[in-house]
PDB file of C-alpha atoms in Angstrom:
ATOM      1  CA  ALA A1051      32.310 135.341  93.876  1.00 67.00           C
ATOM      2  CA  GLN A1052      28.714 134.334  93.567  1.00 72.00           C
ATOM      3  CA  SER A1053      27.237 133.563  96.937  1.00 89.00           C
ATOM      4  CA  VAL A1054      24.304 133.464  99.265  1.00 94.00           C
ATOM      5  CA  THR A1055      24.593 134.495 102.898  1.00 96.00           C
ATOM      6  CA  GLN A1056      22.293 134.172 105.865  1.00 97.00           C
ATOM      7  CA  PRO A1057      23.321 136.644 108.549  1.00 96.00           C
ATOM      8  CA  ASP A1058      21.425 134.962 111.392  1.00 96.00           C
ATOM      9  CA  ILE A1059      22.639 131.588 112.644  1.00 96.00           C
ATOM     10  CA  HIS A1060      19.898 131.201 115.257  1.00 96.00           C
ATOM     11  CA  ILE A1061      16.531 132.878 115.676  1.00 97.00           C
ATOM     12  CA  THR A1062      14.003 132.285 118.445  1.00 97.00           C
ATOM     13  CA  VAL A1063      10.409 133.461 118.156  1.00 97.00           C
ATOM     14  CA  SER A1064       7.300 132.867 120.197  1.00 97.00           C
ATOM     15  CA  GLU A1065       4.553 130.741 118.757  1.00 97.00           C
ATOM     16  CA  GLY A1066       2.074 132.956 116.943  1.00 97.00           C
ATOM     17  CA  ALA A1067       4.602 135.728 116.371  1.00 98.00           C
ATOM     18  CA  SER A1068       5.702 136.842 112.938  1.00 97.00           C
ATOM     19  CA  LEU A1069       8.949 135.633 111.408  1.00 97.00           C
ATOM     20  CA  GLU A1070      11.496 137.046 108.998  1.00 98.00           C
ATOM     21  CA  LEU A1071      14.636 135.156 108.010  1.00 98.00           C
ATOM     22  CA  ARG A1072      17.248 137.131 106.125  1.00 98.00           C
ATOM     23  CA  CYS A1073      19.059 136.116 102.979  1.00 97.00           C
ATOM     24  CA  ASN A1074      21.457 138.183 100.894  1.00 96.00           C
ATOM     25  CA  TYR A1075      22.844 137.230  97.540  1.00 94.00           C
ATOM     26  CA  SER A1076      25.763 138.249  95.410  1.00 91.00           C
ATOM     27  CA  TYR A1077      25.310 137.498  91.742  1.00 85.00           C
ATOM     28  CA  GLY A1078      26.080 139.496  88.632  1.00 78.00           C
ATOM     29  CA  ALA A1079      22.670 138.960  87.082  1.00 81.00           C
ATOM     30  CA  THR A1080      19.310 138.185  88.624  1.00 82.00           C
ATOM     31  CA  PRO A1081      19.767 134.806  90.235  1.00 89.00           C
ATOM     32  CA  TYR A1082      17.381 131.967  90.726  1.00 92.00           C
ATOM     33  CA  LEU A1083      16.651 131.898  94.466  1.00 94.00           C
ATOM     34  CA  PHE A1084      15.180 129.244  96.727  1.00 95.00           C
ATOM     35  CA  TRP A1085      14.261 128.647 100.341  1.00 97.00           C
ATOM     36  CA  TYR A1086      14.494 125.126 101.786  1.00 95.00           C
ATOM     37  CA  VAL A1087      13.528 123.780 105.193  1.00 95.00           C
ATOM     38  CA  GLN A1088      15.210 120.836 106.870  1.00 94.00           C
ATOM     39  CA  SER A1089      14.173 119.040 110.033  1.00 91.00           C
ATOM     40  CA  PRO A1090      16.943 117.254 111.973  1.00 86.00           C
ATOM     41  CA  GLY A1091      18.315 114.303 110.034  1.00 82.00           C
ATOM     42  CA  GLN A1092      15.826 114.816 107.235  1.00 86.00           C
ATOM     43  CA  GLY A1093      15.964 115.887 103.620  1.00 88.00           C
ATOM     44  CA  LEU A1094      15.542 119.306 102.072  1.00 91.00           C
ATOM     45  CA  GLN A1095      12.010 120.461 101.439  1.00 91.00           C
ATOM     46  CA  LEU A1096      11.491 123.285  98.969  1.00 92.00           C
ATOM     47  CA  LEU A1097       9.396 126.103 100.460  1.00 96.00           C
ATOM     48  CA  LEU A1098       9.413 128.484  97.513  1.00 95.00           C
ATOM     49  CA  LYS A1099      11.431 129.726  94.573  1.00 94.00           C
ATOM     50  CA  TYR A1100      11.993 132.912  92.594  1.00 94.00           C
ATOM     51  CA  PHE A1101      13.016 132.937  88.953  1.00 90.00           C
ATOM     52  CA  SER A1102      11.586 136.199  87.615  1.00 86.00           C
ATOM     53  CA  GLY A1103       8.399 138.254  87.521  1.00 87.00           C
ATOM     54  CA  ASP A1104       6.429 139.139  90.621  1.00 89.00           C
ATOM     55  CA  THR A1105       8.913 139.860  93.389  1.00 92.00           C
ATOM     56  CA  LEU A1106       6.611 138.561  96.133  1.00 96.00           C
ATOM     57  CA  VAL A1107       6.577 134.778  96.040  1.00 96.00           C
ATOM     58  CA  GLN A1108       4.136 132.565  97.875  1.00 97.00           C
ATOM     59  CA  GLY A1109       5.222 129.171  99.084  1.00 97.00           C
ATOM     60  CA  ILE A1110       3.981 126.220 101.053  1.00 96.00           C
ATOM     61  CA  LYS A1111       3.101 126.167 104.763  1.00 95.00           C
ATOM     62  CA  GLY A1112       2.120 129.847 104.715  1.00 97.00           C
ATOM     63  CA  PHE A1113       5.600 131.142 103.861  1.00 98.00           C
ATOM     64  CA  GLU A1114       6.370 133.958 101.462  1.00 98.00           C
ATOM     65  CA  ALA A1115       9.528 135.691 100.306  1.00 98.00           C
ATOM     66  CA  GLU A1116      10.245 139.000  98.657  1.00 97.00           C
ATOM     67  CA  PHE A1117      12.997 139.561  96.098  1.00 95.00           C
ATOM     68  CA  LYS A1118      14.517 143.021  96.499  1.00 95.00           C
ATOM     69  CA  ARG A1119      17.114 143.807  93.871  1.00 93.00           C
ATOM     70  CA  SER A1120      18.070 147.137  95.479  1.00 93.00           C
ATOM     71  CA  GLN A1121      18.993 145.357  98.701  1.00 94.00           C
ATOM     72  CA  SER A1122      20.242 142.092  97.141  1.00 94.00           C
ATOM     73  CA  SER A1123      17.912 140.294  99.490  1.00 96.00           C
ATOM     74  CA  PHE A1124      15.404 137.477  99.415  1.00 97.00           C
ATOM     75  CA  ASN A1125      13.965 137.366 102.928  1.00 98.00           C
ATOM     76  CA  LEU A1126      11.567 134.669 104.058  1.00 98.00           C
ATOM     77  CA  ARG A1127       8.494 135.658 106.057  1.00 98.00           C
ATOM     78  CA  LYS A1128       5.598 134.066 107.851  1.00 98.00           C
ATOM     79  CA  PRO A1129       2.893 136.069 109.655  1.00 97.00           C
ATOM     80  CA  SER A1130       2.278 133.569 112.466  1.00 97.00           C
ATOM     81  CA  VAL A1131       4.750 130.873 113.424  1.00 98.00           C
ATOM     82  CA  HIS A1132       3.670 127.423 114.597  1.00 96.00           C
ATOM     83  CA  TRP A1133       5.720 125.155 116.860  1.00 96.00           C
ATOM     84  CA  SER A1134       6.110 122.736 113.945  1.00 95.00           C
ATOM     85  CA  ASP A1135       8.047 125.400 112.014  1.00 97.00           C
ATOM     86  CA  ALA A1136      11.081 124.829 114.233  1.00 97.00           C
ATOM     87  CA  ALA A1137      13.774 123.613 111.840  1.00 97.00           C
ATOM     88  CA  GLU A1138      16.823 124.689 109.851  1.00 96.00           C
ATOM     89  CA  TYR A1139      16.154 127.029 106.961  1.00 97.00           C
ATOM     90  CA  PHE A1140      18.467 127.368 103.984  1.00 97.00           C
ATOM     91  CA  CYS A1141      18.489 130.053 101.333  1.00 97.00           C
ATOM     92  CA  ALA A1142      20.092 128.948  98.071  1.00 95.00           C
ATOM     93  CA  GLY A1143      20.743 130.374  94.643  1.00 93.00           C
ATOM     94  CA  HIS A1144      22.289 129.904  91.240  1.00 87.00           C
ATOM     95  CA  ASN A1145      22.738 131.931  88.056  1.00 81.00           C
ATOM     96  CA  ASN A1146      21.342 129.229  85.789  1.00 70.00           C
ATOM     97  CA  ALA A1147      24.772 128.534  84.286  1.00 66.00           C
ATOM     98  CA  GLY A1148      24.642 124.815  84.852  1.00 63.00           C
ATOM     99  CA  ASN A1149      22.223 125.172  87.775  1.00 69.00           C
ATOM    100  CA  MET A1150      24.897 124.607  90.415  1.00 81.00           C
ATOM    101  CA  LEU A1151      23.155 125.600  93.627  1.00 89.00           C
ATOM    102  CA  THR A1152      24.990 127.457  96.388  1.00 91.00           C
ATOM    103  CA  PHE A1153      23.563 127.361  99.896  1.00 94.00           C
ATOM    104  CA  GLY A1154      23.693 129.932 102.635  1.00 95.00           C
ATOM    105  CA  GLY A1155      24.936 128.803 106.014  1.00 94.00           C
ATOM    106  CA  GLY A1156      21.442 128.189 107.301  1.00 96.00           C
ATOM    107  CA  THR A1157      19.340 129.706 110.070  1.00 97.00           C
ATOM    108  CA  ARG A1158      18.113 127.533 112.912  1.00 97.00           C
ATOM    109  CA  LEU A1159      14.641 128.565 113.995  1.00 98.00           C
ATOM    110  CA  MET A1160      13.456 127.793 117.504  1.00 97.00           C
ATOM    111  CA  VAL A1161       9.848 128.405 118.534  1.00 97.00           C
ATOM    112  CA  LYS A1162       8.952 129.201 122.141  1.00 96.00           C
ATOM    113  CA  PRO A1163       5.565 128.057 123.428  1.00 90.00           C
TER     114      PRO A1163
ATOM    115  CA  ALA B 635       5.071 112.085  90.602  1.00 69.00           C
ATOM    116  CA  ALA B 636       8.394 110.296  90.502  1.00 79.00           C
ATOM    117  CA  GLY B 637      11.096 111.780  92.694  1.00 91.00           C
ATOM    118  CA  VAL B 638      14.848 111.410  93.022  1.00 95.00           C
ATOM    119  CA  ILE B 639      15.674 108.055  94.565  1.00 96.00           C
ATOM    120  CA  GLN B 640      18.795 107.539  96.630  1.00 97.00           C
ATOM    121  CA  SER B 641      20.131 104.287  97.988  1.00 97.00           C
ATOM    122  CA  PRO B 642      21.017 103.171 100.488  1.00 97.00           C
ATOM    123  CA  ARG B 643      19.334 105.547 102.903  1.00 96.00           C
ATOM    124  CA  HIS B 644      21.719 104.602 105.680  1.00 97.00           C
ATOM    125  CA  LEU B 645      25.198 103.143 105.511  1.00 97.00           C
ATOM    126  CA  ILE B 646      27.708 102.323 108.229  1.00 98.00           C
ATOM    127  CA  LYS B 647      31.336 101.712 107.327  1.00 98.00           C
ATOM    128  CA  GLU B 648      34.665 101.385 109.076  1.00 97.00           C
ATOM    129  CA  LYS B 649      37.614 103.685 108.487  1.00 97.00           C
ATOM    130  CA  ARG B 650      39.565 102.908 105.320  1.00 97.00           C
ATOM    131  CA  GLU B 651      36.643 101.021 103.807  1.00 98.00           C
ATOM    132  CA  THR B 652      34.871 101.889 100.556  1.00 98.00           C
ATOM    133  CA  ALA B 653      31.288 103.018 100.078  1.00 98.00           C
ATOM    134  CA  THR B 654      29.091 103.508  97.033  1.00 98.00           C
ATOM    135  CA  LEU B 655      25.981 105.659  96.946  1.00 98.00           C
ATOM    136  CA  LYS B 656      23.467 105.501  94.143  1.00 98.00           C
ATOM    137  CA  CYS B 657      21.141 108.115  92.727  1.00 98.00           C
ATOM    138  CA  TYR B 658      18.261 107.640  90.311  1.00 97.00           C
ATOM    139  CA  PRO B 659      17.131 110.981  88.872  1.00 96.00           C
ATOM    140  CA  ILE B 660      13.643 111.970  87.885  1.00 94.00           C
ATOM    141  CA  PRO B 661      12.839 110.535  84.420  1.00 92.00           C
ATOM    142  CA  ARG B 662      13.947 112.798  81.560  1.00 89.00           C
ATOM    143  CA  HIS B 663      16.216 114.846  83.822  1.00 91.00           C
ATOM    144  CA  ASP B 664      19.639 115.067  82.225  1.00 89.00           C
ATOM    145  CA  THR B 665      21.678 116.579  85.063  1.00 91.00           C
ATOM    146  CA  VAL B 666      22.652 115.079  88.397  1.00 94.00           C
ATOM    147  CA  TYR B 667      24.296 116.846  91.343  1.00 94.00           C
ATOM    148  CA  TRP B 668      25.927 115.488  94.497  1.00 97.00           C
ATOM    149  CA  TYR B 669      26.055 117.427  97.751  1.00 96.00           C
ATOM    150  CA  GLN B 670      27.616 116.601 101.108  1.00 97.00           C
ATOM    151  CA  GLN B 671      26.160 117.947 104.350  1.00 95.00           C
ATOM    152  CA  GLY B 672      28.233 117.482 107.475  1.00 94.00           C
ATOM    153  CA  PRO B 673      26.702 117.761 110.955  1.00 91.00           C
ATOM    154  CA  GLY B 674      25.477 121.295 111.543  1.00 89.00           C
ATOM    155  CA  GLN B 675      26.698 122.407 108.119  1.00 92.00           C
ATOM    156  CA  ASP B 676      25.015 123.600 104.966  1.00 92.00           C
ATOM    157  CA  PRO B 677      25.101 121.320 101.912  1.00 94.00           C
ATOM    158  CA  GLN B 678      28.341 121.594  99.978  1.00 94.00           C
ATOM    159  CA  PHE B 679      28.458 120.924  96.265  1.00 94.00           C
ATOM    160  CA  LEU B 680      30.652 117.991  95.284  1.00 96.00           C
ATOM    161  CA  ILE B 681      30.184 117.283  91.600  1.00 95.00           C
ATOM    162  CA  SER B 682      27.634 117.340  88.783  1.00 93.00           C
ATOM    163  CA  PHE B 683      27.036 115.540  85.515  1.00 94.00           C
ATOM    164  CA  TYR B 684      25.205 116.608  82.385  1.00 91.00           C
ATOM    165  CA  GLU B 685      24.411 113.985  79.777  1.00 90.00           C
ATOM    166  CA  LYS B 686      26.847 111.562  81.415  1.00 90.00           C
ATOM    167  CA  MET B 687      29.754 114.008  81.303  1.00 93.00           C
ATOM    168  CA  GLN B 688      31.155 115.782  84.345  1.00 92.00           C
ATOM    169  CA  SER B 689      29.986 119.383  84.154  1.00 90.00           C
ATOM    170  CA  ASP B 690      31.101 121.013  87.401  1.00 89.00           C
ATOM    171  CA  LYS B 691      33.379 120.037  90.244  1.00 91.00           C
ATOM    172  CA  GLY B 692      33.258 121.405  93.743  1.00 91.00           C
ATOM    173  CA  SER B 693      34.945 120.395  96.965  1.00 88.00           C
ATOM    174  CA  ILE B 694      35.108 116.697  96.190  1.00 94.00           C
ATOM    175  CA  PRO B 695      38.077 114.882  97.776  1.00 95.00           C
ATOM    176  CA  ASP B 696      40.436 112.954  95.503  1.00 96.00           C
ATOM    177  CA  ARG B 697      39.353 109.788  97.345  1.00 97.00           C
ATOM    178  CA  PHE B 698      35.869 110.245  95.907  1.00 97.00           C
ATOM    179  CA  SER B 699      34.805 109.599  92.344  1.00 96.00           C
ATOM    180  CA  ALA B 700      31.493 109.675  90.576  1.00 97.00           C
ATOM    181  CA  GLN B 701      29.965 108.913  87.255  1.00 96.00           C
ATOM    182  CA  GLN B 702      26.674 109.027  85.438  1.00 96.00           C
ATOM    183  CA  PHE B 703      25.620 105.978  83.481  1.00 95.00           C
ATOM    184  CA  SER B 704      23.765 105.541  80.205  1.00 94.00           C
ATOM    185  CA  ASP B 705      20.430 105.257  82.044  1.00 93.00           C
ATOM    186  CA  TYR B 706      21.271 108.591  83.778  1.00 94.00           C
ATOM    187  CA  HIS B 707      21.620 107.115  87.225  1.00 95.00           C
ATOM    188  CA  SER B 708      24.719 108.202  89.087  1.00 97.00           C
ATOM    189  CA  GLU B 709      27.035 106.624  91.624  1.00 98.00           C
ATOM    190  CA  LEU B 710      29.327 108.281  94.128  1.00 98.00           C
ATOM    191  CA  ASN B 711      32.254 106.090  95.115  1.00 98.00           C
ATOM    192  CA  MET B 712      34.145 106.912  98.287  1.00 98.00           C
ATOM    193  CA  SER B 713      37.349 105.104  99.172  1.00 97.00           C
ATOM    194  CA  SER B 714      39.715 105.133 102.155  1.00 97.00           C
ATOM    195  CA  LEU B 715      36.876 106.449 104.276  1.00 98.00           C
ATOM    196  CA  GLU B 716      37.699 108.823 107.096  1.00 97.00           C
ATOM    197  CA  LEU B 717      35.691 109.773 110.172  1.00 97.00           C
ATOM    198  CA  GLY B 718      35.140 113.192 108.622  1.00 96.00           C
ATOM    199  CA  ASP B 719      33.297 111.647 105.706  1.00 97.00           C
ATOM    200  CA  SER B 720      30.359 110.944 108.000  1.00 97.00           C
ATOM    201  CA  ALA B 721      27.626 113.096 106.533  1.00 96.00           C
ATOM    202  CA  LEU B 722      24.323 113.245 104.749  1.00 96.00           C
ATOM    203  CA  TYR B 723      24.852 112.928 101.003  1.00 97.00           C
ATOM    204  CA  PHE B 724      22.222 114.429  98.764  1.00 96.00           C
ATOM    205  CA  CYS B 725      21.632 113.812  95.132  1.00 96.00           C
ATOM    206  CA  ALA B 726      19.592 116.220  93.038  1.00 94.00           C
ATOM    207  CA  SER B 727      18.476 116.186  89.444  1.00 93.00           C
ATOM    208  CA  SER B 728      17.236 118.756  86.960  1.00 90.00           C
ATOM    209  CA  SER B 729      16.706 119.463  83.313  1.00 85.00           C
ATOM    210  CA  GLN B 730      19.604 121.569  82.106  1.00 72.00           C
ATOM    211  CA  TYR B 731      18.724 125.284  82.459  1.00 66.00           C
ATOM    212  CA  ALA B 732      15.258 124.474  83.823  1.00 72.00           C
ATOM    213  CA  GLY B 733      16.157 126.330  87.004  1.00 79.00           C
ATOM    214  CA  GLU B 734      14.971 124.036  89.766  1.00 86.00           C
ATOM    215  CA  LEU B 735      16.854 121.167  91.345  1.00 89.00           C
ATOM    216  CA  PHE B 736      14.904 118.307  92.850  1.00 91.00           C
ATOM    217  CA  PHE B 737      16.567 116.684  95.855  1.00 93.00           C
ATOM    218  CA  GLY B 738      16.439 113.117  97.053  1.00 94.00           C
ATOM    219  CA  GLU B 739      15.952 112.242 100.706  1.00 93.00           C
ATOM    220  CA  GLY B 740      19.680 111.744 101.182  1.00 95.00           C
ATOM    221  CA  SER B 741      21.972 108.899 102.160  1.00 97.00           C
ATOM    222  CA  ARG B 742      23.400 109.036 105.649  1.00 96.00           C
ATOM    223  CA  LEU B 743      26.934 107.676 105.839  1.00 98.00           C
ATOM    224  CA  THR B 744      28.431 106.922 109.228  1.00 97.00           C
ATOM    225  CA  VAL B 745      32.124 106.070 109.388  1.00 98.00           C
ATOM    226  CA  LEU B 746      33.254 104.342 112.585  1.00 96.00           C
TER     227      LEU B 746
END
């Protein structure tokens, strides 16, 4: 079945430290992949997306993600985390057949001062 | 730029009541999606419509129904509400095969 998984439910990092959130996908063809961020009780904000082309994608708020076909991964990175980055992060994907988006289980990021 | 509009933003209902959520997609988008996000959960796909016809169906309960109207807005009707229906309901819209879904801010339903 086509799916997206996020192996880490919770991650805690110190402010100023680097961050990597993992995402693995399972699709027959190259999927369309997305990272969203959600603050408590709020909507989904798109951080970045990958459709094709350059495998390193730049997003908003200093985030980037790298598509690695050999590892079926699309990990999200940020070189220096700010306290305001504390939120829930969702990886999502679809195979463009109707655009139905499937979400990973989410990773809750906590930032220590 | 115009975004996806959802109404109401907050709704409180009693058990066994009925609720209707509305979604107004971005102009010229032909596809609408509904997602349900329970507390501490990831968004779960409920149903989608393309050009006013149902295109995909996910984990939507039989008590729920939805449709897309001629002006492309969509409504999600929920009857015989249960406590477990309390959730954030997202609507998203896209152009078919354009790749990206655009999400609304969500409608928070609380069932007491």
